[in-house]
PDB file of C-alpha atoms and ligand atoms in Angstrom:
ATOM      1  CA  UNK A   1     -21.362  85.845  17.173  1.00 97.00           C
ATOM      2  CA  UNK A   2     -23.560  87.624  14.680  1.00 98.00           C
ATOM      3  CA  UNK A   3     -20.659  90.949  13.568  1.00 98.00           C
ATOM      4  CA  UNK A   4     -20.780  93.385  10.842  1.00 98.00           C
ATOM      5  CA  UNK A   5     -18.067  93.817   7.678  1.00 99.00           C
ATOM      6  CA  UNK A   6     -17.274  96.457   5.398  1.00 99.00           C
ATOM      7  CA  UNK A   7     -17.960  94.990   1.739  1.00 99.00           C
ATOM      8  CA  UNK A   8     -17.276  97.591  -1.389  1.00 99.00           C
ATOM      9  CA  UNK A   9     -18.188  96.569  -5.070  1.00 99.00           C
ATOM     10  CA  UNK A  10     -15.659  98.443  -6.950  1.00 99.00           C
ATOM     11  CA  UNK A  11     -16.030  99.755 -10.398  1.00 98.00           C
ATOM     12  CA  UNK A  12     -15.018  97.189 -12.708  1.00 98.00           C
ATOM     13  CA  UNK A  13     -18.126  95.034 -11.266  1.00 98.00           C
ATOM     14  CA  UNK A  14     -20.950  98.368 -11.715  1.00 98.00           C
ATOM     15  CA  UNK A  15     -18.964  98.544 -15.061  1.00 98.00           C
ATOM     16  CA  UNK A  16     -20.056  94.861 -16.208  1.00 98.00           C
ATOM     17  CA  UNK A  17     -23.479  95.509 -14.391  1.00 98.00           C
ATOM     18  CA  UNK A  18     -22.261  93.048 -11.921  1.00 98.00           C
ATOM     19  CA  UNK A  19     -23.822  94.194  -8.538  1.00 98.00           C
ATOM     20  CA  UNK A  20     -26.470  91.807  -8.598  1.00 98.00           C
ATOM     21  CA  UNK A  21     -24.585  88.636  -9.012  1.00 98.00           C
ATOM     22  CA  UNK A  22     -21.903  89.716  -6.672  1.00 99.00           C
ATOM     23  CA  UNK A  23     -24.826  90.551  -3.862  1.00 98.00           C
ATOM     24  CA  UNK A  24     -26.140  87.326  -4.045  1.00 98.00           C
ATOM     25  CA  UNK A  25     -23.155  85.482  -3.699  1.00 98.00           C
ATOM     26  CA  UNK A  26     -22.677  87.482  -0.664  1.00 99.00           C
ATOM     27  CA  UNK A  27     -26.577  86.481   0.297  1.00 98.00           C
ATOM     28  CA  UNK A  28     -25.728  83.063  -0.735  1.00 98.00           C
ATOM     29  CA  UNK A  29     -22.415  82.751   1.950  1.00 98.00           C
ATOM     30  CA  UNK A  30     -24.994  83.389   4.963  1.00 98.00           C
ATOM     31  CA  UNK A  31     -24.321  87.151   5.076  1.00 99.00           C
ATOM     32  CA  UNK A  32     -27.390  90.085   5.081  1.00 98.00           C
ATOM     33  CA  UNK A  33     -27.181  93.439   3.563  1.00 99.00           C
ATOM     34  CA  UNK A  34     -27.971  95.716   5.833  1.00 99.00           C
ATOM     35  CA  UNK A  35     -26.725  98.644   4.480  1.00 99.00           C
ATOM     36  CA  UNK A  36     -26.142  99.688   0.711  1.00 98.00           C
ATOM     37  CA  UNK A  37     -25.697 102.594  -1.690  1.00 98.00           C
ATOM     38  CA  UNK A  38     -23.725 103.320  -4.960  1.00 98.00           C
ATOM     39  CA  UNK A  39     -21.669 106.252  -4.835  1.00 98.00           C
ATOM     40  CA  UNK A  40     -19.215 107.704  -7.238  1.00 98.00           C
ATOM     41  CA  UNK A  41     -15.563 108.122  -4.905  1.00 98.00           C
ATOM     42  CA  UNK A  42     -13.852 111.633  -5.188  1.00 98.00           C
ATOM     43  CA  UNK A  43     -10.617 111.055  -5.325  1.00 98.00           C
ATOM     44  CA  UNK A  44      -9.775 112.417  -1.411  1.00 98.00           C
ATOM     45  CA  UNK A  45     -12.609 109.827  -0.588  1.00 98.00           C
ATOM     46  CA  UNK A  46     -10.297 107.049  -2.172  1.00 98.00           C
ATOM     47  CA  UNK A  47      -7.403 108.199  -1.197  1.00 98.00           C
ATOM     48  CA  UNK A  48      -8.556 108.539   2.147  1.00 98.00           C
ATOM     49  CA  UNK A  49     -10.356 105.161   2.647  1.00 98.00           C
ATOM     50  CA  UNK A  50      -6.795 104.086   1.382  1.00 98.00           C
ATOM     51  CA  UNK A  51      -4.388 105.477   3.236  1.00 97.00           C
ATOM     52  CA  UNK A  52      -3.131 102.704   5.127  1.00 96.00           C
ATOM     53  CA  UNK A  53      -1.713 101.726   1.502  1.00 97.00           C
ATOM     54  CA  UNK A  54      -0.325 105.003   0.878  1.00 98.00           C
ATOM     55  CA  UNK A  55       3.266 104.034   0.960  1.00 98.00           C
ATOM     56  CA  UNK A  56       3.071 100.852  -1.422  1.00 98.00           C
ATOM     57  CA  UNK A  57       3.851 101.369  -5.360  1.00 98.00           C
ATOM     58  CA  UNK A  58      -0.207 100.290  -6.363  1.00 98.00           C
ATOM     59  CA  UNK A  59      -1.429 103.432  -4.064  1.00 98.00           C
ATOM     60  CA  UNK A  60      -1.723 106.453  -7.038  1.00 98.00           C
ATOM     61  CA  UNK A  61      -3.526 103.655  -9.311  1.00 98.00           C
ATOM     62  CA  UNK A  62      -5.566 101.707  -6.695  1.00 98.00           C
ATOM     63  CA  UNK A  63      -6.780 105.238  -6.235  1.00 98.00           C
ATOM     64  CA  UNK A  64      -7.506 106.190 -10.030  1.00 98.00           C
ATOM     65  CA  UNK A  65      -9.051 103.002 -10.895  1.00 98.00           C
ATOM     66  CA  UNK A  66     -11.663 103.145  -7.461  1.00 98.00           C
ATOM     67  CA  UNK A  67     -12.657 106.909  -9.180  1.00 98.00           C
ATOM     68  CA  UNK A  68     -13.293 105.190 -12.262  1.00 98.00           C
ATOM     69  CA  UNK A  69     -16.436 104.653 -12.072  1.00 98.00           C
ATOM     70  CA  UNK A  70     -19.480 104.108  -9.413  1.00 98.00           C
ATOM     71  CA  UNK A  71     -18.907 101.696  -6.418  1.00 99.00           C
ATOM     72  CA  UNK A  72     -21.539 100.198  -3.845  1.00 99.00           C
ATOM     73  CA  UNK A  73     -20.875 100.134  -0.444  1.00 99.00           C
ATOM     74  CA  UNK A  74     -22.605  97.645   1.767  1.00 99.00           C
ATOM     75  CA  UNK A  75     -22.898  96.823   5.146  1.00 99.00           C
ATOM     76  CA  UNK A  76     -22.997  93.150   5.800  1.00 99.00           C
ATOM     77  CA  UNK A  77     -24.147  91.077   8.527  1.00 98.00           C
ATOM     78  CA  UNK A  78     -24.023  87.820  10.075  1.00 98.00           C
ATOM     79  CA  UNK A  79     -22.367  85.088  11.620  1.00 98.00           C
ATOM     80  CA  UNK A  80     -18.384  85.780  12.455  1.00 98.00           C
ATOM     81  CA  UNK A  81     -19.032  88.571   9.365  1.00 99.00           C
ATOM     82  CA  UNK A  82     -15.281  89.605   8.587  1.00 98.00           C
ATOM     83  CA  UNK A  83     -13.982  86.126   8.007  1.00 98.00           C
ATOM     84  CA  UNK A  84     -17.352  84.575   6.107  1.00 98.00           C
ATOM     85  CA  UNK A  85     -16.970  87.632   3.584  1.00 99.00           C
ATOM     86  CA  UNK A  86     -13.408  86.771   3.146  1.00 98.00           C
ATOM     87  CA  UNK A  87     -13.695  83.474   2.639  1.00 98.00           C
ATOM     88  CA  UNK A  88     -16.709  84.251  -0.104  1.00 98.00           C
ATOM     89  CA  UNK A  89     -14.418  87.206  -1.562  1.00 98.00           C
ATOM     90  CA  UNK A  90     -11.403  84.595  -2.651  1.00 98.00           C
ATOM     91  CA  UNK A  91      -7.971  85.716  -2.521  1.00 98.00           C
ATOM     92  CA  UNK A  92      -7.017  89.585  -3.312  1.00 98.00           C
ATOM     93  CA  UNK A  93      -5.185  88.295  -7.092  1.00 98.00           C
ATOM     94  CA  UNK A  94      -8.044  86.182  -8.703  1.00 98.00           C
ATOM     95  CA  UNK A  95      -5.511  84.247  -9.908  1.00 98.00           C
ATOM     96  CA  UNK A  96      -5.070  82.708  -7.113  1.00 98.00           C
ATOM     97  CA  UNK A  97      -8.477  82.563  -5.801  1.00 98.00           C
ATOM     98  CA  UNK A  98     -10.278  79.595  -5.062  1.00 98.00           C
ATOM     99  CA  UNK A  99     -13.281  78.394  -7.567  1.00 98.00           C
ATOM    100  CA  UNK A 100     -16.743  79.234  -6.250  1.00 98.00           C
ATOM    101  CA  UNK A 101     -15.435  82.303  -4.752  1.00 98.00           C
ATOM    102  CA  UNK A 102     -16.607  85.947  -5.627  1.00 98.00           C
ATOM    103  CA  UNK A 103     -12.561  87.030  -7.213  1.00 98.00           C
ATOM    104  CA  UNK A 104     -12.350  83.862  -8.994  1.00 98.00           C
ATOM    105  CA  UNK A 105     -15.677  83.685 -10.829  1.00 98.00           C
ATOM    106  CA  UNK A 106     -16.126  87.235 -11.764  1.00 98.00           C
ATOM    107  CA  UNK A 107     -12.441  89.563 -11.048  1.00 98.00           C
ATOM    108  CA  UNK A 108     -10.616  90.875 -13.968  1.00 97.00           C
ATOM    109  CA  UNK A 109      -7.196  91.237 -12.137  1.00 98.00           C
ATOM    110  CA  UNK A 110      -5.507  92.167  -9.129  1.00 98.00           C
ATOM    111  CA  UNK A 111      -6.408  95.635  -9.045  1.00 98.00           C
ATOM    112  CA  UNK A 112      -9.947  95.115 -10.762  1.00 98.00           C
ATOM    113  CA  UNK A 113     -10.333  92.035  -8.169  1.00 98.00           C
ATOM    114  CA  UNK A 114     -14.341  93.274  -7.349  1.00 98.00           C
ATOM    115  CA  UNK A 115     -14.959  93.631  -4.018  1.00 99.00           C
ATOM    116  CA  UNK A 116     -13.244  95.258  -0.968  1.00 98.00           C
ATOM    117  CA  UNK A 117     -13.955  93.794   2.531  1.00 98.00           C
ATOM    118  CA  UNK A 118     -12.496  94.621   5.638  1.00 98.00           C
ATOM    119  CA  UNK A 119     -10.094  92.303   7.614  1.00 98.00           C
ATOM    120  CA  UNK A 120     -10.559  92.711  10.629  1.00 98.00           C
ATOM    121  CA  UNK A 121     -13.567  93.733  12.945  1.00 98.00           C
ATOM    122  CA  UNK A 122     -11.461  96.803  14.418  1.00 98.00           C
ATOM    123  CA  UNK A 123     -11.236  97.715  10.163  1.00 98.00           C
ATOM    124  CA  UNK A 124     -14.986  97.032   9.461  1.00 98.00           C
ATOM    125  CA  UNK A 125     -15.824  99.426  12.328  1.00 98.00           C
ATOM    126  CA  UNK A 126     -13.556 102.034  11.071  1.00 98.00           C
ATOM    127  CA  UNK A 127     -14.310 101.513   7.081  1.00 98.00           C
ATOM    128  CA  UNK A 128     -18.276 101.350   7.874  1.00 98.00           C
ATOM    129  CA  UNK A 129     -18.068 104.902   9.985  1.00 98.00           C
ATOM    130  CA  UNK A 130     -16.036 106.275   6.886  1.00 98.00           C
ATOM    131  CA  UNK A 131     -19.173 106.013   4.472  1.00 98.00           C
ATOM    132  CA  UNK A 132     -22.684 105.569   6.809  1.00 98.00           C
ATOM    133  CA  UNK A 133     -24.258 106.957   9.403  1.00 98.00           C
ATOM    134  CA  UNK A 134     -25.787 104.721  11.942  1.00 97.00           C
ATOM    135  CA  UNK A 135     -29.103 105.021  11.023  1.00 98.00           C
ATOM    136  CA  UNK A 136     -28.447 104.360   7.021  1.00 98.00           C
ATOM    137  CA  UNK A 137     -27.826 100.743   8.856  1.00 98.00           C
ATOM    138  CA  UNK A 138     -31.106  98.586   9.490  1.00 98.00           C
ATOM    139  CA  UNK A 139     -30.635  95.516  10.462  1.00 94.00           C
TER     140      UNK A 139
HETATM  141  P1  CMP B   1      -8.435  95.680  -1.417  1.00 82.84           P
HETATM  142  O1  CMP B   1      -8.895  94.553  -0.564  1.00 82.84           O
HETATM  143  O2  CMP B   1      -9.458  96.688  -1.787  1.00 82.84           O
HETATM  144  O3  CMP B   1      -7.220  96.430  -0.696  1.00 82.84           O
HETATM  145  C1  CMP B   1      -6.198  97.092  -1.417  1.00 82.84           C
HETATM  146  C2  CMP B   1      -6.316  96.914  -2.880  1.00 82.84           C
HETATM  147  O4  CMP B   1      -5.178  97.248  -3.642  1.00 82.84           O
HETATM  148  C3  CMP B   1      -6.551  95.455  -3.202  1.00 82.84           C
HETATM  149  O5  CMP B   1      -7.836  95.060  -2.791  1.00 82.84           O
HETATM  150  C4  CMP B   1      -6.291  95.443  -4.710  1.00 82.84           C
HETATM  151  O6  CMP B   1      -7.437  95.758  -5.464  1.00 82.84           O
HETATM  152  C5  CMP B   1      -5.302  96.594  -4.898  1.00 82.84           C
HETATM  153  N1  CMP B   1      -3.998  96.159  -5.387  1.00 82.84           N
HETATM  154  C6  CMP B   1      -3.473  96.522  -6.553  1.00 82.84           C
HETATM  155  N2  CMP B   1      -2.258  95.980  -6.711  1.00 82.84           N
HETATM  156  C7  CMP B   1      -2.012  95.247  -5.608  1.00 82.84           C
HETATM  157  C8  CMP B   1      -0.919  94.451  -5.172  1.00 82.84           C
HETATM  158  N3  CMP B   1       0.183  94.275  -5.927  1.00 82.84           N
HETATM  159  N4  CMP B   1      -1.015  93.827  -3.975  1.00 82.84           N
HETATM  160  C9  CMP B   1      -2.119  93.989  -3.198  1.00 82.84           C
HETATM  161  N5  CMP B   1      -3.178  94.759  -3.562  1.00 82.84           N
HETATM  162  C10 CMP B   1      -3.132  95.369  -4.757  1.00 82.84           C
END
């Protein structure tokens, strides 16, 4: 079925003027933006967004490094959304991450890793109401 993800570019991406290639690899793995802005985080957005990470020891910098700089926030759609933007985003430590996928080519670490997307449809529903309105979403 044709669903919707979450997708965020984070900052070290903007930072190496990196929205473009990381869009069309997105574009290129079937999926449609249909939604999109670039936003600077305050830090209750981040922390927030992140709260189901709240207890684990990466929470305080996760949180600092996502207010580091400008992020985009997407909307993407298409065919069984969550898992093709997964499988395009590579695994969350680019070291690990399989070549050809977004994390691999282009992440600087685990933290710095890119891109955000949601994992589950339940998530993408929640993490898409956090930042848009339904009609910033035109599909
Ligand atoms: P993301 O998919 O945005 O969800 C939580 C983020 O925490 C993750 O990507 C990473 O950028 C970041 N992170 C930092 N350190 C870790 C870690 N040790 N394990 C998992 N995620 C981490």
């Amino acid at each position: 079925a044709v669903t919707r993800t979450f997708s965020i570019i984070k900052p070290d991406a903007t930072r190496r003027n990196q929205t473009g290639a990381v869009t069309k690899m997105l574009e290129e793995a079937g999926l449609r933006v249909v939604a999109s802005k670039r936003i600077q985080l305050s830090k209750e957005q981040a922390e927030g967004f992140y709260a189901v990470h709240k207890d684990r020891p990466f929470y305080g910098e996760l949180c600092n490094f996502m207010t580091s700089g400008p992020v985009v926030v997407q909307v993407l759609e298409g065919e069984d959304a969550v898992k093709r933007n997964r499988d395009i985003m590579g695994a969350t430590n680019p070291a690990d991450a399989a070549p050809g996928t977004i994390r691999k080519e282009l992440a600087e670490s685990i933290e710095a890793n890119s891109v955000h997307g949601s994992d589950s449809e339940e998530n993408a529903a929640t993490e898409i109401a956090f930042f848009f309105n339904d009609d910033e979403i035109v599909g």
